[in-house]
Short mmCIF file of C-alpha atoms in Angstrom, two decimals:
data_model
loop_
_atom_site.label_atom_id
_atom_site.label_comp_id
_atom_site.label_asym_id
_atom_site.label_seq_id
_atom_site.Cartn_x
_atom_site.Cartn_y
_atom_site.Cartn_z
CA UNK A 189 -24.51 -4.47 30.42
CA UNK A 190 -21.40 -2.77 29.06
CA UNK A 191 -21.74 0.93 28.33
CA UNK A 192 -19.05 0.82 25.66
CA UNK A 193 -19.96 1.63 22.07
CA UNK A 194 -19.88 -0.99 19.33
CA UNK A 195 -16.49 0.27 18.14
CA UNK A 196 -14.97 0.23 21.61
CA UNK A 197 -16.08 -3.34 22.21
CA UNK A 198 -14.12 -4.50 19.16
CA UNK A 199 -10.86 -2.54 19.39
CA UNK A 200 -8.89 -0.15 21.53
CA UNK A 201 -6.35 2.51 20.63
CA UNK A 202 -2.95 2.14 22.29
CA UNK A 203 -0.73 4.18 19.98
CA UNK A 204 -2.03 1.76 17.39
CA UNK A 205 -5.04 -0.47 16.86
CA UNK A 206 -5.44 -3.58 19.01
CA UNK A 207 -8.33 -6.02 18.90
CA UNK A 208 -10.10 -6.15 22.22
CA UNK A 209 -10.95 -9.87 22.34
CA UNK A 210 -7.61 -11.29 21.23
CA UNK A 211 -5.11 -8.48 21.86
CA UNK A 212 -3.93 -8.83 18.25
CA UNK A 213 -1.93 -5.71 17.32
CA UNK A 214 -2.92 -4.39 13.90
CA UNK A 215 -0.18 -2.93 11.66
CA UNK A 216 1.76 -1.53 14.62
CA UNK A 217 5.36 -0.92 13.44
CA UNK A 218 6.99 -1.80 16.75
CA UNK A 219 7.57 -5.24 18.25
CA UNK A 220 4.42 -6.96 19.54
CA UNK A 221 3.65 -10.33 21.06
CA UNK A 222 1.16 -11.03 18.24
CA UNK A 223 0.77 -8.68 15.29
CA UNK A 224 -1.30 -8.60 12.12
CA UNK A 225 0.66 -7.33 9.10
CA UNK A 226 -1.50 -5.99 6.28
CA UNK A 227 1.45 -5.80 3.87
CA UNK A 228 5.25 -5.72 3.99
CA UNK A 229 6.03 -2.02 3.57
CA UNK A 230 8.50 -0.87 6.20
CA UNK A 231 6.04 1.37 8.07
CA UNK A 232 3.69 -1.58 8.68
CA UNK A 233 6.09 -4.26 9.94
CA UNK A 234 8.20 -5.03 13.00
CA UNK A 235 9.99 -8.01 14.51
CA UNK A 236 6.91 -9.39 16.24
CA UNK A 237 7.17 -12.52 18.35
CA UNK A 238 4.43 -13.93 16.12
CA UNK A 239 2.88 -12.34 13.03
CA UNK A 240 -0.33 -13.08 11.14
CA UNK A 241 -0.52 -12.30 7.41
CA UNK A 242 -1.05 -13.77 3.97
CA UNK A 243 1.51 -16.21 2.50
CA UNK A 244 2.85 -13.62 0.02
CA UNK A 245 3.25 -11.03 2.75
CA UNK A 246 4.98 -13.63 4.92
CA UNK A 247 7.59 -14.21 2.21
CA UNK A 248 8.17 -10.47 1.77
CA UNK A 249 8.25 -9.92 5.55
CA UNK A 250 10.91 -12.59 5.99
CA UNK A 251 12.93 -11.16 3.10
CA UNK A 252 13.03 -7.83 4.90
CA UNK A 253 13.35 -8.89 8.57
CA UNK A 254 14.69 -12.44 8.53
CA UNK A 255 13.09 -15.78 9.38
CA UNK A 256 10.27 -14.57 11.64
CA UNK A 257 7.53 -16.75 13.16
CA UNK A 258 4.38 -16.34 11.08
CA UNK A 259 0.83 -17.68 10.96
CA UNK A 260 0.02 -17.67 7.25
CA UNK A 261 -3.66 -17.16 6.43
CA UNK A 262 -4.85 -17.33 2.80
CA UNK A 263 -7.50 -14.91 1.61
CA UNK A 264 -11.02 -15.99 2.55
CA UNK A 265 -10.00 -18.60 5.14
CA UNK A 266 -11.79 -17.94 8.48
CA UNK A 267 -9.69 -18.06 11.65
CA UNK A 268 -11.19 -18.37 15.15
CA UNK A 269 -9.22 -16.42 17.72
CA UNK A 270 -10.14 -15.82 21.38
CA UNK A 271 -13.88 -15.52 20.86
CA UNK A 272 -13.64 -13.68 17.55
CA UNK A 273 -13.50 -14.73 13.92
CA UNK A 274 -10.97 -13.20 11.51
CA UNK A 275 -10.85 -13.24 7.73
CA UNK A 276 -8.46 -11.58 5.26
CA UNK A 277 -9.61 -9.89 2.04
CA UNK A 278 -7.39 -8.58 -0.78
CA UNK A 279 -6.59 -4.87 -0.43
CA UNK A 280 -5.27 -4.27 -3.97
CA UNK A 281 -2.25 -2.31 -2.67
CA UNK A 282 0.58 -4.73 -3.45
CA UNK A 283 1.02 -8.50 -3.67
CA UNK A 284 -0.49 -10.16 -0.60
CA UNK A 285 -1.83 -6.94 0.91
CA UNK A 286 -4.88 -7.65 3.05
CA UNK A 287 -7.81 -6.02 4.77
CA UNK A 288 -8.64 -7.55 8.15
CA UNK A 289 -12.30 -8.36 8.86
CA UNK A 290 -13.23 -9.23 12.45
CA UNK A 291 -16.50 -10.54 13.87
CA UNK A 292 -17.29 -10.94 17.56
CA UNK A 293 -20.53 -11.02 19.55
CA UNK A 294 -22.61 -10.20 16.50
CA UNK A 295 -20.59 -7.11 15.56
CA UNK A 296 -18.05 -6.70 12.78
CA UNK A 297 -15.04 -4.50 12.03
CA UNK A 298 -13.04 -3.94 8.86
CA UNK A 299 -9.48 -2.60 8.98
CA UNK A 300 -8.34 -1.67 5.46
CA UNK A 301 -4.63 -1.02 5.79
CA UNK A 302 -3.37 0.65 2.62
CA UNK A 303 -5.70 -0.21 -0.25
CA UNK A 304 -6.53 0.46 -3.89
CA UNK A 305 -9.89 -0.26 -5.49
CA UNK A 306 -8.78 0.19 -9.07
CA UNK A 307 -6.93 -2.08 -11.47
CA UNK A 308 -3.48 -3.46 -10.74
CA UNK A 309 -1.08 -5.39 -12.96
CA UNK A 310 0.55 -7.23 -10.05
CA UNK A 311 -1.70 -7.18 -6.94
CA UNK A 312 -4.83 -9.20 -6.19
CA UNK A 313 -7.99 -7.13 -6.93
CA UNK A 314 -9.51 -5.60 -3.80
CA UNK A 315 -12.52 -7.27 -2.22
CA UNK A 316 -14.49 -5.15 0.22
CA UNK A 317 -16.85 -6.77 2.77
CA UNK A 318 -19.43 -4.84 4.75
CA UNK A 319 -18.90 -4.19 8.46
CA UNK A 320 -20.42 -2.28 11.36
CA UNK A 321 -17.17 -0.43 12.07
CA UNK A 322 -14.60 0.71 9.53
CA UNK A 323 -10.99 1.69 10.25
CA UNK A 324 -9.54 3.04 7.01
CA UNK A 325 -6.42 4.68 5.71
CA UNK A 326 -7.13 8.03 4.10
CA UNK A 327 -3.80 9.08 2.60
CA UNK A 328 -5.28 10.96 -0.38
CA UNK A 329 -8.14 12.45 1.61
CA UNK A 330 -8.09 15.86 -0.07
CA UNK A 331 -10.33 16.55 -3.10
CA UNK A 332 -7.37 17.60 -5.25
CA UNK A 333 -6.09 14.02 -5.15
CA UNK A 334 -8.37 12.74 -7.87
CA UNK A 335 -6.14 10.66 -10.13
CA UNK A 336 -6.44 10.71 -13.92
CA UNK A 337 -7.87 7.56 -15.56
CA UNK A 338 -5.41 4.70 -15.21
CA UNK A 339 -5.17 4.11 -18.98
CA UNK A 340 -4.04 7.72 -19.46
CA UNK A 341 -1.40 7.38 -16.76
CA UNK A 342 -0.03 4.11 -18.14
CA UNK A 343 0.02 5.52 -21.67
CA UNK A 344 1.91 8.60 -20.50
CA UNK A 345 4.49 6.48 -18.66
CA UNK A 346 5.13 4.37 -21.75
CA UNK A 347 5.28 7.40 -24.06
CA UNK A 348 7.77 9.22 -21.83
CA UNK A 349 10.01 6.15 -21.61
CA UNK A 350 10.00 5.80 -25.40
CA UNK A 351 10.64 9.54 -25.82
CA UNK A 352 13.67 9.33 -23.54
CA UNK A 353 15.11 6.38 -25.45
CA UNK A 354 14.50 8.07 -28.80
CA UNK A 355 16.53 11.04 -27.53
CA UNK A 356 19.47 8.92 -26.32
CA UNK A 357 18.46 9.39 -22.69
CA UNK A 358 18.40 6.51 -20.22
CA UNK A 359 15.04 6.51 -18.42
CA UNK A 360 15.34 5.76 -14.69
CA UNK A 361 11.98 5.05 -13.08
CA UNK A 362 12.01 5.98 -9.39
CA UNK A 363 9.58 3.60 -7.67
CA UNK A 364 9.29 1.96 -4.26
CA UNK A 365 11.00 -1.43 -4.28
CA UNK A 366 7.88 -3.29 -3.09
CA UNK A 367 4.71 -2.91 -5.10
CA UNK A 368 5.33 0.04 -7.38
CA UNK A 369 8.54 -1.35 -8.96
CA UNK A 370 6.76 -4.60 -9.86
CA UNK A 371 3.78 -2.69 -11.26
CA UNK A 372 6.09 -0.58 -13.43
CA UNK A 373 7.95 -3.65 -14.65
CA UNK A 374 4.70 -5.34 -15.71
CA UNK A 375 3.43 -2.16 -17.42
CA UNK A 376 6.65 -1.57 -19.38
CA UNK A 377 7.17 -5.18 -20.53
CA UNK A 378 5.05 -4.66 -23.68
CA UNK A 379 7.53 -2.03 -24.92
CA UNK A 380 10.11 -4.77 -25.49
CA UNK A 381 12.94 -2.72 -23.96
CA UNK A 382 15.58 -4.35 -21.74
CA UNK A 383 14.52 -3.89 -18.10
CA UNK A 384 17.18 -3.42 -15.42
CA UNK A 385 16.31 -3.26 -11.71
CA UNK A 386 18.09 -2.33 -8.51
CA UNK A 387 19.21 -5.25 -6.31
CA UNK A 388 16.51 -4.54 -3.69
CA UNK A 389 13.88 -4.63 -6.45
CA UNK A 390 15.37 -7.81 -7.97
CA UNK A 391 14.87 -9.81 -4.75
CA UNK A 392 11.23 -8.73 -4.49
CA UNK A 393 10.62 -9.48 -8.18
CA UNK A 394 11.70 -13.05 -7.48
CA UNK A 395 9.16 -13.43 -4.66
CA UNK A 396 6.42 -12.03 -6.89
CA UNK A 397 7.30 -14.61 -9.53
CA UNK A 398 7.24 -17.39 -6.93
CA UNK A 399 3.65 -16.32 -6.20
CA UNK A 400 2.54 -16.42 -9.83
CA UNK A 401 3.21 -12.87 -11.08
CA UNK A 402 5.03 -12.97 -14.43
CA UNK A 403 7.65 -10.20 -14.58
CA UNK A 404 10.41 -11.89 -16.59
CA UNK A 405 12.62 -10.86 -18.37
CA UNK A 406 14.47 -8.41 -16.14
CA UNK A 407 18.12 -8.01 -15.18
CA UNK A 408 20.16 -6.77 -12.27
CA UNK A 409 21.35 -3.24 -13.02
CA UNK A 410 25.04 -2.58 -13.59
CA UNK A 411 26.97 0.55 -14.55
CA UNK A 412 27.21 -0.44 -18.22
CA UNK A 413 23.50 -0.11 -19.03
CA UNK A 414 22.94 1.85 -22.22
CA UNK A 415 19.84 3.30 -23.87
CA UNK A 416 17.52 2.05 -25.25
CA UNK A 417 16.71 0.38 -21.93
CA UNK A 418 14.88 1.13 -18.69
CA UNK A 419 16.24 1.20 -15.14
CA UNK A 420 13.88 0.80 -12.16
CA UNK A 421 15.19 1.83 -8.74
CA UNK A 422 13.75 2.89 -5.37
CA UNK A 423 14.06 6.48 -4.08
CA UNK A 424 17.43 7.22 -2.53
CA UNK A 425 19.11 4.09 -3.88
CA UNK A 426 22.80 4.27 -4.67
CA UNK A 427 24.33 2.75 -7.78
CA UNK A 428 26.48 3.92 -10.67
CA UNK A 429 25.35 4.41 -14.25
CA UNK A 430 27.92 5.44 -16.85
CA UNK A 431 25.33 6.49 -19.39
CA UNK A 432 26.01 10.18 -20.13
CA UNK A 433 22.40 11.38 -19.81
CA UNK A 434 19.72 10.09 -17.45
CA UNK A 435 16.02 10.98 -17.40
CA UNK A 436 14.48 10.34 -13.99
CA UNK A 437 10.73 9.72 -13.74
CA UNK A 438 9.03 9.29 -10.37
CA UNK A 439 5.79 7.30 -10.23
CA UNK A 440 3.63 8.41 -7.32
CA UNK A 441 0.19 9.74 -6.55
CA UNK A 442 1.88 12.83 -5.12
CA UNK A 443 2.64 13.77 -8.75
CA UNK A 444 -0.68 15.62 -8.58
CA UNK A 445 1.30 18.30 -6.69
CA UNK A 446 3.34 20.41 -9.18
CA UNK A 447 6.30 20.65 -6.78
CA UNK A 448 6.80 16.88 -6.56
CA UNK A 449 9.60 16.63 -9.21
CA UNK A 450 11.62 19.26 -7.36
CA UNK A 451 10.98 17.62 -4.00
CA UNK A 452 12.05 14.20 -5.26
CA UNK A 453 14.92 15.40 -7.43
CA UNK A 454 13.57 13.97 -10.68
CA UNK A 455 12.86 15.39 -14.12
CA UNK A 456 9.16 14.57 -14.02
CA UNK A 457 6.55 12.73 -11.98
CA UNK A 458 3.63 10.62 -13.19
CA UNK A 459 0.59 9.94 -10.96
CA UNK A 460 0.69 6.15 -10.88
CA UNK A 461 -0.47 5.18 -7.41
CA UNK A 462 -1.18 2.06 -5.39
CA UNK A 463 -3.46 3.93 -2.97
CA UNK A 464 -7.12 4.82 -3.38
CA UNK A 465 -7.58 8.42 -4.49
CA UNK A 466 -10.12 10.79 -2.92
CA UNK A 467 -13.08 9.34 -4.79
CA UNK A 468 -11.87 5.81 -4.07
CA UNK A 469 -11.80 6.54 -0.34
CA UNK A 470 -15.40 7.75 -0.44
CA UNK A 471 -16.41 4.74 -2.55
CA UNK A 472 -14.96 2.36 0.00
CA UNK A 473 -17.05 3.87 2.79
CA UNK A 474 -20.16 3.48 0.65
CA UNK A 475 -19.27 -0.16 -0.08
CA UNK A 476 -18.67 -1.05 3.58
CA UNK A 477 -21.78 0.85 4.77
CA UNK A 478 -20.53 1.09 8.38
CA UNK A 479 -22.23 2.58 11.41
CA UNK A 480 -18.99 4.35 12.28
CA UNK A 481 -15.78 5.24 10.41
CA UNK A 482 -12.34 5.86 11.90
CA UNK A 483 -9.73 7.47 9.62
CA UNK A 484 -5.96 6.95 9.79
CA UNK A 485 -2.99 8.46 7.94
CA UNK A 486 -4.77 11.30 6.20
CA UNK A 487 -6.06 14.85 6.56
CA UNK A 488 -8.64 15.47 9.26
CA UNK A 489 -10.69 17.39 6.70
CA UNK A 490 -11.55 14.02 5.15
CA UNK A 491 -13.34 13.17 8.38
CA UNK A 492 -15.28 16.44 8.02
CA UNK A 493 -16.16 15.51 4.44
CA UNK A 494 -17.54 12.13 5.50
CA UNK A 495 -19.53 13.73 8.30
CA UNK A 496 -21.01 16.22 5.83
CA UNK A 497 -22.26 13.21 3.85
CA UNK A 498 -23.98 11.75 6.90
CA UNK A 499 -21.37 9.26 8.12
CA UNK A 500 -20.38 9.00 11.78
CA UNK A 501 -16.68 9.60 11.08
CA UNK A 502 -13.84 10.29 13.50
CA UNK A 503 -10.05 10.70 13.30
CA UNK A 504 -7.90 8.02 14.88
CA UNK A 505 -4.41 8.48 16.23
CA UNK A 506 -4.62 12.28 16.67
CA UNK A 507 -3.33 14.04 19.79
CA UNK A 508 -6.93 14.65 20.86
CA UNK A 509 -7.90 11.00 20.45
CA UNK A 510 -9.16 9.38 23.64
CA UNK A 511 -7.92 5.91 24.50
CA UNK A 512 -10.76 3.51 23.78
CA UNK A 513 -11.26 1.82 27.13
#
């Protein structure tokens, strides 16, 4: 009889998560023989020999890295793989983002990837299955990252855009090209203002529309844009705007930190996020009801918080982490 724990029978840590039965690498951003991609943000993808992901993520992955070999798995469709069964559930982070649920030998594991439990204008609503073992991202794992109600955030974004236009300023919304830019476009459409997007955003908008997300009308930005209008561009993007006065608004959960506008070089920041906030992270653990929790990409104090609430929680990927063999 194996002396390994439940968690160690299902996965191992090799500078990234790998499933023990199949060897499937999970969100490892370096080339793998066979890799699961939870979503197409740059820090979750690589030029794998073969990738497994949802159809929407496959389209975005190929847009970013070329015509890669992909096994496309729709949400809810079981896949048998090397003595285990896999299933993908919506993560609510961006279009096509998926949680990976694994079952083998009567035990189950859920890997969340980046996720959001709350409402989204452009991503599939999250669905959270129960599992014996949970591997979760914990980006906003500090209590201060409790986001305001979404309706207040959306209202503030719209009001600040209208204020800028009324004062002959050209509002430039600084948003990641995948996920956040599409969310902002959908949220600002009701204002009836012309929407102009950076070329990297434009290509992703088109894929979203091909997968049933209505973002039209929008236009490719050029240097002749004039207020009243809105420009949406990713951080660090380069393009020319001749409008004499710009008003830059970053949309990010890090807006909770007062220094964020200075750090990002914008006039203001609004806490519109596509990640679960602190309370959302705790809620996910309660929904999954696991025997053990492993936390990635967040403060180790979140692990302490979960342990104080009675969960068997541990950090994953820290220098002190033992390889799970």
